[in-house]
Structure formats: C-alpha cells, structure tokens
Amino acid sequence: MQKRFFLYLLALLLAMNSLAQTRGKFVIHGTMTTDSLRNTKAKIQKVYLSHDEDGMLVVVDSAKVINRQFSFRGTAPAVPESYSITGFDNGGITLFLEPGNIIIDPFDGRYPNAAKAHGTPANNVNSEYQQLYAEVVGKSREAMERLRREHAEIVDSEAKFLPYQTSVFYRNTLAFKTAAMKFVARHYQSPVSLYIIRYDLMSMFVPKFVERELLRALDPSLKSHPMYKEIVNSLKAANLKVGSEGPDFTAMTPEGKNLSLSELKGKYVLLDFWASWCGPCRREFPHLREALRLSEGHDNFVILSYSIDTKKNDWLNCIGANALTHPHWLHVSTLKGWGSDAAKLYKVEAVPRTVLLNPKGQIVAFDLRGEEMVNKIKNILEGVETYE
C-alpha cells in the first residue's frame, strides 16, 4: 500500500512538472524542519521570492508559511535566472527560476543557506555543484588540519608555520579551480556555469583567460543570457582604455523608459556622468550646449548624460531649471548614486566624467572638458578627425 502511494505521488509530481514546463509556469514548494529565526525565538511567518535587479534585491512575490511549508507559483523568466527566497534573519535560499516543479529539500529555517533546490534542469545542476563545493571545502579543511597536526611543534610560530600554511592554501585554491573548471566543462550548456564563472572563477584569472578559455567553452546559446552580458561587461570594465569597446548598460529616462547605450551604436556618443549637486558639472553645461549647436545638421552625434543622483526630483528639476534639453541630448539614471552599475563599469570616482565613444561603441577619449571637448567634437563633425 505504501509503495503504491509512493508511485502514485511520483507520477503526479512528474505530470505536474511536465505540465508546468509546457506552459512556462513554475511551482516552488519548500518545507522547514524548524520554522524559527536564528537570532530570536520568533516564528517565520512569511517568505519572499526576490531577484537581483541592477544590484538591488527586489521582492517579486511573497508566501505565508503554514505548518512549516510554503509555496510560490508563477510564470518563469525567458531564461533560467538566479533568484533568492528571503525572509530569514540568517541568509537566504538560492535557486534558479525556470519552468517546472522546484522542490526545496527540508531545511532548518535558522540556516537557510544550507537549503538545496532540485526538480528542474538548472536547479539539479546547481545542487550538484553545491555538493561538489561542499566536498572541496571539506577536503581543504582536512588538509589544513592535517598540516597543523604534522607540524604541531611550529604551529604557534607564525614565521616558521606561514610558508607551510601558504603552500596548502594555494594547493587548496588550485584544487578548487580545477574542480570548478571541470564542472563547467561538463555542464557547458547550463546557465549555472555562467554563475560559476562570474562568482567563483573570474576573480581567480586575468580577463583575457576568462574570455578566451572559459566563455568560449560555453554553448553559443548562452550568449543571450543576462549573466553572459554581465560577465562581458565586467571584462570590458577591467580593460577600460582608449580603443576598447565600452561596456553596455541600461538606465531609465526621465519618462520612465529604459535606454541602453548599445541602442546608440552608429553615432558618436559623449557619455557624460554628472549630478545635480556638482558645481563643476554645471560649469560644463555651456560647453555641452556649444557641442550640440555645432552638431546641427549632423545626425551622428548625441550626448548621453548619466546622472548619479539618488533623488528623482533633484535630477529632473536640474534638467528643467538649466534647460538641458535638445533632441540629441539624452538623459538617464538609475538613481543609485555612486552605486550605479554604469558608474562602476566606467570607474567613475568623481564627476564630471566623460567618455567619448565612436559609432562602433569603442572608446575614443576620456575626460574631455570645456574647449578641448568642443574642439574634439567640431573636428569629428567636420571630418578633420575620424575614429570610425
């Protein structure tokens, strides 16, 4: 009887999974063995499905915890992406949102980081990687403890013990690199490999190696994934110089629409980082207007002003009060201040900061200001200087 019920339940889950995948729908079901918080005795009443958007964790859904269980239902994104289940006080649960029936193994609500999700392709791969990671960390810890036992007589002497400790540390790092790269090679079609490269391997290699050896090993279908774009942008930012391609980004216009730098390819773009509170930025306004005046009759030059303001009213009021308007003067912002993704990509440490890009999206010059900037634009528009 018990075996028959198990087979029935398995068949039901498989049917639900197939139906969900067909319709692009997902179902997440989680069970807690303990539903209390880590730092207090309070019960976990509600959990949240969250997604990282431009560096900010945004809640997209919530679910009540009933009898230590919770569930989410919805439509999956176009490609599997990493999401988090939050609402705990000691971390969260990482999973990949994709069509199908996603099961979170029973876990202790006080330690949600240890929870594992499975049941769909990306989550199954990620669960396998979590197991591999745990094994590598365990072996690394064992190697260090063994070293301490073997050299107990010098373990208290930093000068004597440090060379041995350093050697084991680098052996452990090499073991992890090797294991992670082998895993990516086995799962070259899975989006999980993109996240492994981004968060576990990129910091261990120079940008050229990441691009030449790791990204090129992946299935071409992954090039359309948002994480692939993030990796490529990070590599471009690491190699930011005249002649290199400028990292792409997307930000919001004053009208609330998204605009990407890549949409302006085919034109010279003066990327202008500024802020409403910046005095030197205000002193550049007349020069920017002069550059736009010179561009009259030409359709191959635009200014894209990226505000690092944090308050929308400050941003918009400054645009209006100073008449920073022109058909070829575009404005965008994410209102995240110095934490703006574009500011990080272009290493903006002070404003104003300008970057001139050619029609191919390649960097022509940095930090052009005043008459120097106006003359550069004039020469480009008149054909005296060309960077195409």
Short mmCIF file of N, CA and C in Angstrom, two decimals, residues 98-227:
data_model
loop_
_atom_site.label_atom_id
_atom_site.label_comp_id
_atom_site.label_asym_id
_atom_site.label_seq_id
_atom_site.Cartn_x
_atom_site.Cartn_y
_atom_site.Cartn_z
N GLU A 98 12.82 28.70 -13.22
CA GLU A 98 12.60 28.16 -14.56
C GLU A 98 11.33 27.32 -14.53
N PRO A 99 10.78 26.99 -15.70
CA PRO A 99 9.54 26.21 -15.73
C PRO A 99 9.72 24.85 -15.06
N GLY A 100 8.70 24.43 -14.33
CA GLY A 100 8.73 23.12 -13.70
C GLY A 100 8.39 23.17 -12.23
N ASN A 101 8.51 22.02 -11.61
CA ASN A 101 8.19 21.86 -10.19
C ASN A 101 9.49 21.87 -9.39
N ILE A 102 9.77 22.97 -8.70
CA ILE A 102 11.01 23.14 -7.97
C ILE A 102 10.78 22.76 -6.51
N ILE A 103 11.53 21.78 -6.04
CA ILE A 103 11.39 21.30 -4.67
C ILE A 103 12.59 21.74 -3.84
N ILE A 104 12.33 22.35 -2.71
CA ILE A 104 13.40 22.71 -1.78
C ILE A 104 13.41 21.66 -0.68
N ASP A 105 14.52 20.96 -0.57
CA ASP A 105 14.63 19.90 0.44
C ASP A 105 14.34 20.44 1.83
N PRO A 106 13.77 19.62 2.71
CA PRO A 106 13.52 20.07 4.09
C PRO A 106 14.78 20.68 4.70
N PHE A 107 14.63 21.86 5.29
CA PHE A 107 15.79 22.58 5.81
C PHE A 107 15.42 23.27 7.12
N ASP A 108 16.44 23.61 7.86
CA ASP A 108 16.29 24.33 9.12
C ASP A 108 16.18 25.82 8.81
N GLY A 109 15.07 26.43 9.19
CA GLY A 109 14.84 27.84 8.90
C GLY A 109 15.87 28.77 9.52
N ARG A 110 16.60 28.28 10.50
CA ARG A 110 17.65 29.09 11.13
C ARG A 110 18.90 29.15 10.25
N TYR A 111 19.02 28.19 9.30
CA TYR A 111 20.19 28.13 8.43
C TYR A 111 19.76 27.91 6.99
N PRO A 112 19.09 28.88 6.40
CA PRO A 112 18.54 28.71 5.04
C PRO A 112 19.61 28.57 3.96
N ASN A 113 20.81 29.06 4.20
CA ASN A 113 21.87 28.95 3.19
C ASN A 113 22.18 27.49 2.84
N ALA A 114 21.87 26.59 3.75
CA ALA A 114 22.17 25.18 3.52
C ALA A 114 21.10 24.47 2.69
N ALA A 115 19.99 25.14 2.45
CA ALA A 115 18.89 24.52 1.71
C ALA A 115 19.27 24.30 0.25
N LYS A 116 18.77 23.21 -0.34
CA LYS A 116 19.05 22.90 -1.73
C LYS A 116 17.74 22.73 -2.51
N ALA A 117 17.74 23.25 -3.73
CA ALA A 117 16.57 23.13 -4.61
C ALA A 117 16.89 22.16 -5.74
N HIS A 118 15.90 21.40 -6.15
CA HIS A 118 16.08 20.47 -7.26
C HIS A 118 14.73 20.26 -7.94
N GLY A 119 14.72 19.44 -8.98
CA GLY A 119 13.47 19.11 -9.68
C GLY A 119 13.40 19.66 -11.09
N THR A 120 14.24 20.66 -11.41
CA THR A 120 14.29 21.23 -12.76
C THR A 120 15.75 21.23 -13.21
N PRO A 121 16.01 21.33 -14.52
CA PRO A 121 17.38 21.16 -15.03
C PRO A 121 18.43 22.03 -14.35
N ALA A 122 18.23 23.35 -14.32
CA ALA A 122 19.25 24.23 -13.75
C ALA A 122 19.42 23.98 -12.26
N ASN A 123 18.32 23.76 -11.55
CA ASN A 123 18.42 23.52 -10.11
C ASN A 123 19.10 22.20 -9.80
N ASN A 124 18.89 21.20 -10.65
CA ASN A 124 19.59 19.93 -10.46
C ASN A 124 21.10 20.10 -10.64
N VAL A 125 21.48 20.88 -11.66
CA VAL A 125 22.91 21.14 -11.89
C VAL A 125 23.49 21.94 -10.72
N ASN A 126 22.75 22.94 -10.26
CA ASN A 126 23.24 23.77 -9.16
C ASN A 126 23.36 22.95 -7.88
N SER A 127 22.43 22.05 -7.65
CA SER A 127 22.50 21.18 -6.46
C SER A 127 23.75 20.30 -6.53
N GLU A 128 24.05 19.83 -7.73
CA GLU A 128 25.26 19.01 -7.91
C GLU A 128 26.51 19.84 -7.63
N TYR A 129 26.49 21.10 -8.07
CA TYR A 129 27.65 21.96 -7.83
C TYR A 129 27.79 22.29 -6.34
N GLN A 130 26.67 22.52 -5.66
CA GLN A 130 26.72 22.77 -4.22
C GLN A 130 27.37 21.60 -3.49
N GLN A 131 27.04 20.39 -3.92
CA GLN A 131 27.63 19.20 -3.30
C GLN A 131 29.13 19.14 -3.57
N LEU A 132 29.51 19.44 -4.82
CA LEU A 132 30.92 19.46 -5.18
C LEU A 132 31.67 20.50 -4.35
N TYR A 133 31.09 21.68 -4.22
CA TYR A 133 31.70 22.78 -3.47
C TYR A 133 31.91 22.35 -2.01
N ALA A 134 30.89 21.72 -1.44
CA ALA A 134 30.99 21.27 -0.04
C ALA A 134 32.11 20.25 0.12
N GLU A 135 32.25 19.36 -0.85
CA GLU A 135 33.30 18.34 -0.79
C GLU A 135 34.69 18.96 -0.87
N VAL A 136 34.85 19.94 -1.79
CA VAL A 136 36.14 20.60 -1.95
C VAL A 136 36.50 21.37 -0.68
N VAL A 137 35.53 22.08 -0.12
CA VAL A 137 35.77 22.83 1.11
C VAL A 137 36.14 21.89 2.25
N GLY A 138 35.44 20.75 2.31
CA GLY A 138 35.74 19.77 3.35
C GLY A 138 37.15 19.22 3.24
N LYS A 139 37.58 18.91 2.01
CA LYS A 139 38.94 18.39 1.80
C LYS A 139 39.98 19.46 2.11
N SER A 140 39.66 20.72 1.79
CA SER A 140 40.59 21.81 2.09
C SER A 140 40.77 21.96 3.59
N ARG A 141 39.66 21.85 4.31
CA ARG A 141 39.73 21.96 5.76
C ARG A 141 40.55 20.80 6.35
N GLU A 142 40.33 19.60 5.81
CA GLU A 142 41.08 18.44 6.27
C GLU A 142 42.57 18.60 6.02
N ALA A 143 42.91 19.16 4.84
CA ALA A 143 44.33 19.36 4.51
C ALA A 143 44.99 20.33 5.47
N MET A 144 44.27 21.38 5.85
CA MET A 144 44.83 22.36 6.78
C MET A 144 44.96 21.77 8.18
N GLU A 145 43.98 20.99 8.60
CA GLU A 145 44.06 20.37 9.92
C GLU A 145 45.19 19.34 9.97
N ARG A 146 45.36 18.60 8.87
CA ARG A 146 46.45 17.62 8.81
C ARG A 146 47.81 18.32 8.90
N LEU A 147 47.91 19.46 8.24
CA LEU A 147 49.15 20.24 8.30
C LEU A 147 49.45 20.66 9.73
N ARG A 148 48.42 21.10 10.45
CA ARG A 148 48.61 21.52 11.84
C ARG A 148 49.10 20.35 12.71
N ARG A 149 48.57 19.17 12.45
CA ARG A 149 48.99 18.01 13.24
C ARG A 149 50.43 17.61 12.91
N GLU A 150 50.76 17.64 11.62
CA GLU A 150 52.09 17.22 11.19
C GLU A 150 53.18 18.18 11.64
N HIS A 151 52.82 19.45 11.83
CA HIS A 151 53.81 20.46 12.23
C HIS A 151 53.39 21.12 13.55
N ALA A 152 52.92 20.31 14.46
CA ALA A 152 52.44 20.84 15.74
C ALA A 152 53.51 21.60 16.50
N GLU A 153 54.78 21.22 16.27
CA GLU A 153 55.87 21.85 17.03
C GLU A 153 56.13 23.29 16.59
N ILE A 154 55.66 23.69 15.39
CA ILE A 154 55.92 25.07 14.94
C ILE A 154 54.62 25.84 14.65
N VAL A 155 53.48 25.22 14.94
CA VAL A 155 52.21 25.86 14.59
C VAL A 155 52.01 27.20 15.30
N ASP A 156 52.64 27.38 16.45
CA ASP A 156 52.49 28.63 17.19
C ASP A 156 53.50 29.70 16.76
N SER A 157 54.39 29.31 15.87
CA SER A 157 55.38 30.26 15.37
C SER A 157 54.96 30.71 13.97
N GLU A 158 54.47 31.95 13.87
CA GLU A 158 53.97 32.43 12.58
C GLU A 158 55.06 32.41 11.51
N ALA A 159 56.26 32.81 11.87
CA ALA A 159 57.36 32.88 10.89
C ALA A 159 57.69 31.50 10.32
N LYS A 160 57.67 30.47 11.17
CA LYS A 160 58.00 29.12 10.72
C LYS A 160 56.84 28.41 10.04
N PHE A 161 55.65 28.63 10.55
CA PHE A 161 54.48 27.88 10.05
C PHE A 161 53.89 28.50 8.78
N LEU A 162 54.04 29.83 8.60
CA LEU A 162 53.41 30.52 7.48
C LEU A 162 53.75 29.93 6.11
N PRO A 163 55.03 29.59 5.81
CA PRO A 163 55.33 29.03 4.49
C PRO A 163 54.55 27.75 4.19
N TYR A 164 54.41 26.86 5.20
CA TYR A 164 53.65 25.63 5.02
C TYR A 164 52.16 25.94 4.81
N GLN A 165 51.67 26.86 5.62
CA GLN A 165 50.26 27.25 5.54
C GLN A 165 49.94 27.86 4.17
N THR A 166 50.85 28.71 3.68
CA THR A 166 50.66 29.33 2.38
C THR A 166 50.63 28.29 1.27
N SER A 167 51.53 27.32 1.36
CA SER A 167 51.59 26.26 0.35
C SER A 167 50.28 25.48 0.28
N VAL A 168 49.74 25.11 1.44
CA VAL A 168 48.49 24.36 1.48
C VAL A 168 47.33 25.21 0.97
N PHE A 169 47.35 26.49 1.32
CA PHE A 169 46.30 27.40 0.84
C PHE A 169 46.25 27.42 -0.68
N TYR A 170 47.41 27.54 -1.31
CA TYR A 170 47.44 27.62 -2.77
C TYR A 170 47.11 26.26 -3.40
N ARG A 171 47.48 25.18 -2.74
CA ARG A 171 47.09 23.85 -3.26
C ARG A 171 45.58 23.69 -3.19
N ASN A 172 44.99 24.16 -2.10
CA ASN A 172 43.53 24.10 -1.97
C ASN A 172 42.86 24.95 -3.04
N THR A 173 43.41 26.15 -3.29
CA THR A 173 42.84 27.03 -4.31
C THR A 173 42.94 26.39 -5.69
N LEU A 174 44.08 25.76 -5.97
CA LEU A 174 44.26 25.09 -7.25
C LEU A 174 43.28 23.94 -7.41
N ALA A 175 43.05 23.21 -6.32
CA ALA A 175 42.10 22.09 -6.36
C ALA A 175 40.70 22.60 -6.66
N PHE A 176 40.34 23.73 -6.06
CA PHE A 176 39.01 24.28 -6.30
C PHE A 176 38.88 24.78 -7.74
N LYS A 177 39.90 25.50 -8.23
CA LYS A 177 39.88 25.97 -9.62
C LYS A 177 39.67 24.80 -10.58
N THR A 178 40.44 23.75 -10.36
CA THR A 178 40.38 22.59 -11.24
C THR A 178 39.01 21.94 -11.21
N ALA A 179 38.47 21.76 -10.00
CA ALA A 179 37.15 21.12 -9.86
C ALA A 179 36.06 21.97 -10.51
N ALA A 180 36.11 23.29 -10.29
CA ALA A 180 35.10 24.18 -10.85
C ALA A 180 35.16 24.21 -12.37
N MET A 181 36.38 24.27 -12.94
CA MET A 181 36.52 24.30 -14.39
C MET A 181 36.07 22.98 -15.02
N LYS A 182 36.37 21.87 -14.38
CA LYS A 182 35.91 20.58 -14.89
C LYS A 182 34.38 20.51 -14.86
N PHE A 183 33.80 21.07 -13.80
CA PHE A 183 32.34 21.08 -13.70
C PHE A 183 31.73 21.91 -14.82
N VAL A 184 32.30 23.09 -15.08
CA VAL A 184 31.81 23.94 -16.18
C VAL A 184 31.94 23.22 -17.51
N ALA A 185 33.05 22.51 -17.71
CA ALA A 185 33.25 21.78 -18.96
C ALA A 185 32.19 20.70 -19.15
N ARG A 186 31.78 20.07 -18.04
CA ARG A 186 30.74 19.03 -18.14
C ARG A 186 29.36 19.62 -18.37
N HIS A 187 29.16 20.84 -17.89
CA HIS A 187 27.84 21.47 -17.97
C HIS A 187 27.91 22.75 -18.81
N TYR A 188 28.54 22.64 -19.97
CA TYR A 188 28.77 23.81 -20.82
C TYR A 188 27.49 24.38 -21.41
N GLN A 189 26.38 23.64 -21.35
CA GLN A 189 25.11 24.13 -21.88
C GLN A 189 24.21 24.73 -20.80
N SER A 190 24.60 24.61 -19.55
CA SER A 190 23.76 25.06 -18.44
C SER A 190 24.06 26.50 -18.05
N PRO A 191 23.02 27.32 -17.82
CA PRO A 191 23.24 28.69 -17.34
C PRO A 191 23.92 28.74 -15.98
N VAL A 192 23.87 27.64 -15.25
CA VAL A 192 24.55 27.60 -13.94
C VAL A 192 26.04 27.85 -14.12
N SER A 193 26.61 27.40 -15.23
CA SER A 193 28.03 27.59 -15.49
C SER A 193 28.39 29.06 -15.59
N LEU A 194 27.47 29.88 -16.10
CA LEU A 194 27.71 31.32 -16.17
C LEU A 194 27.89 31.90 -14.77
N TYR A 195 27.08 31.47 -13.83
CA TYR A 195 27.15 31.98 -12.46
C TYR A 195 28.42 31.48 -11.76
N ILE A 196 28.85 30.25 -12.09
CA ILE A 196 30.09 29.73 -11.52
C ILE A 196 31.27 30.56 -12.01
N ILE A 197 31.27 30.89 -13.29
CA ILE A 197 32.35 31.72 -13.85
C ILE A 197 32.33 33.10 -13.20
N ARG A 198 31.13 33.68 -13.11
CA ARG A 198 31.01 35.05 -12.60
C ARG A 198 31.44 35.17 -11.14
N TYR A 199 30.98 34.25 -10.30
CA TYR A 199 31.18 34.43 -8.87
C TYR A 199 32.30 33.59 -8.27
N ASP A 200 32.72 32.51 -8.95
CA ASP A 200 33.74 31.65 -8.36
C ASP A 200 35.06 31.61 -9.14
N LEU A 201 35.04 31.94 -10.43
CA LEU A 201 36.25 31.80 -11.22
C LEU A 201 36.84 33.12 -11.73
N MET A 202 36.00 34.13 -11.97
CA MET A 202 36.50 35.37 -12.56
C MET A 202 37.60 36.02 -11.73
N SER A 203 37.46 35.98 -10.42
CA SER A 203 38.44 36.63 -9.55
C SER A 203 39.77 35.88 -9.51
N MET A 204 39.79 34.67 -10.05
CA MET A 204 41.00 33.84 -9.99
C MET A 204 41.84 33.92 -11.25
N PHE A 205 41.31 34.54 -12.31
CA PHE A 205 42.02 34.58 -13.59
C PHE A 205 42.04 35.99 -14.16
N VAL A 206 42.99 36.26 -15.03
CA VAL A 206 43.03 37.54 -15.71
C VAL A 206 41.90 37.57 -16.74
N PRO A 207 41.40 38.77 -17.08
CA PRO A 207 40.25 38.88 -18.00
C PRO A 207 40.43 38.14 -19.32
N LYS A 208 41.64 38.18 -19.90
CA LYS A 208 41.84 37.52 -21.20
C LYS A 208 41.61 36.02 -21.10
N PHE A 209 42.03 35.41 -19.99
CA PHE A 209 41.83 33.97 -19.82
C PHE A 209 40.34 33.66 -19.70
N VAL A 210 39.63 34.46 -18.93
CA VAL A 210 38.19 34.23 -18.76
C VAL A 210 37.48 34.29 -20.11
N GLU A 211 37.82 35.29 -20.90
CA GLU A 211 37.18 35.45 -22.20
C GLU A 211 37.60 34.35 -23.17
N ARG A 212 38.89 34.08 -23.25
CA ARG A 212 39.41 33.17 -24.26
C ARG A 212 39.15 31.70 -23.93
N GLU A 213 39.27 31.33 -22.66
CA GLU A 213 39.18 29.92 -22.29
C GLU A 213 37.83 29.51 -21.69
N LEU A 214 37.26 30.37 -20.85
CA LEU A 214 36.04 29.97 -20.16
C LEU A 214 34.78 30.30 -20.96
N LEU A 215 34.64 31.55 -21.39
CA LEU A 215 33.42 31.91 -22.12
C LEU A 215 33.32 31.19 -23.46
N ARG A 216 34.43 31.04 -24.14
CA ARG A 216 34.39 30.39 -25.45
C ARG A 216 34.08 28.91 -25.36
N ALA A 217 34.24 28.33 -24.18
CA ALA A 217 33.95 26.91 -24.00
C ALA A 217 32.46 26.64 -23.83
N LEU A 218 31.69 27.69 -23.57
CA LEU A 218 30.26 27.53 -23.32
C LEU A 218 29.47 27.41 -24.61
N ASP A 219 28.29 26.84 -24.50
CA ASP A 219 27.41 26.71 -25.66
C ASP A 219 26.99 28.11 -26.15
N PRO A 220 27.01 28.35 -27.47
CA PRO A 220 26.66 29.67 -28.00
C PRO A 220 25.27 30.16 -27.58
N SER A 221 24.36 29.24 -27.26
CA SER A 221 23.01 29.65 -26.86
C SER A 221 23.01 30.46 -25.58
N LEU A 222 24.05 30.35 -24.77
CA LEU A 222 24.11 31.08 -23.50
C LEU A 222 24.47 32.55 -23.69
N LYS A 223 24.85 32.94 -24.91
CA LYS A 223 25.22 34.34 -25.15
C LYS A 223 24.05 35.29 -24.96
N SER A 224 22.83 34.79 -25.04
CA SER A 224 21.66 35.65 -24.87
C SER A 224 21.25 35.79 -23.41
N HIS A 225 21.93 35.10 -22.51
CA HIS A 225 21.57 35.13 -21.08
C HIS A 225 22.07 36.43 -20.45
N PRO A 226 21.28 37.06 -19.57
CA PRO A 226 21.70 38.30 -18.91
C PRO A 226 23.03 38.16 -18.17
N MET A 227 23.32 37.00 -17.59
CA MET A 227 24.57 36.82 -16.86
C MET A 227 25.77 36.82 -17.82
#
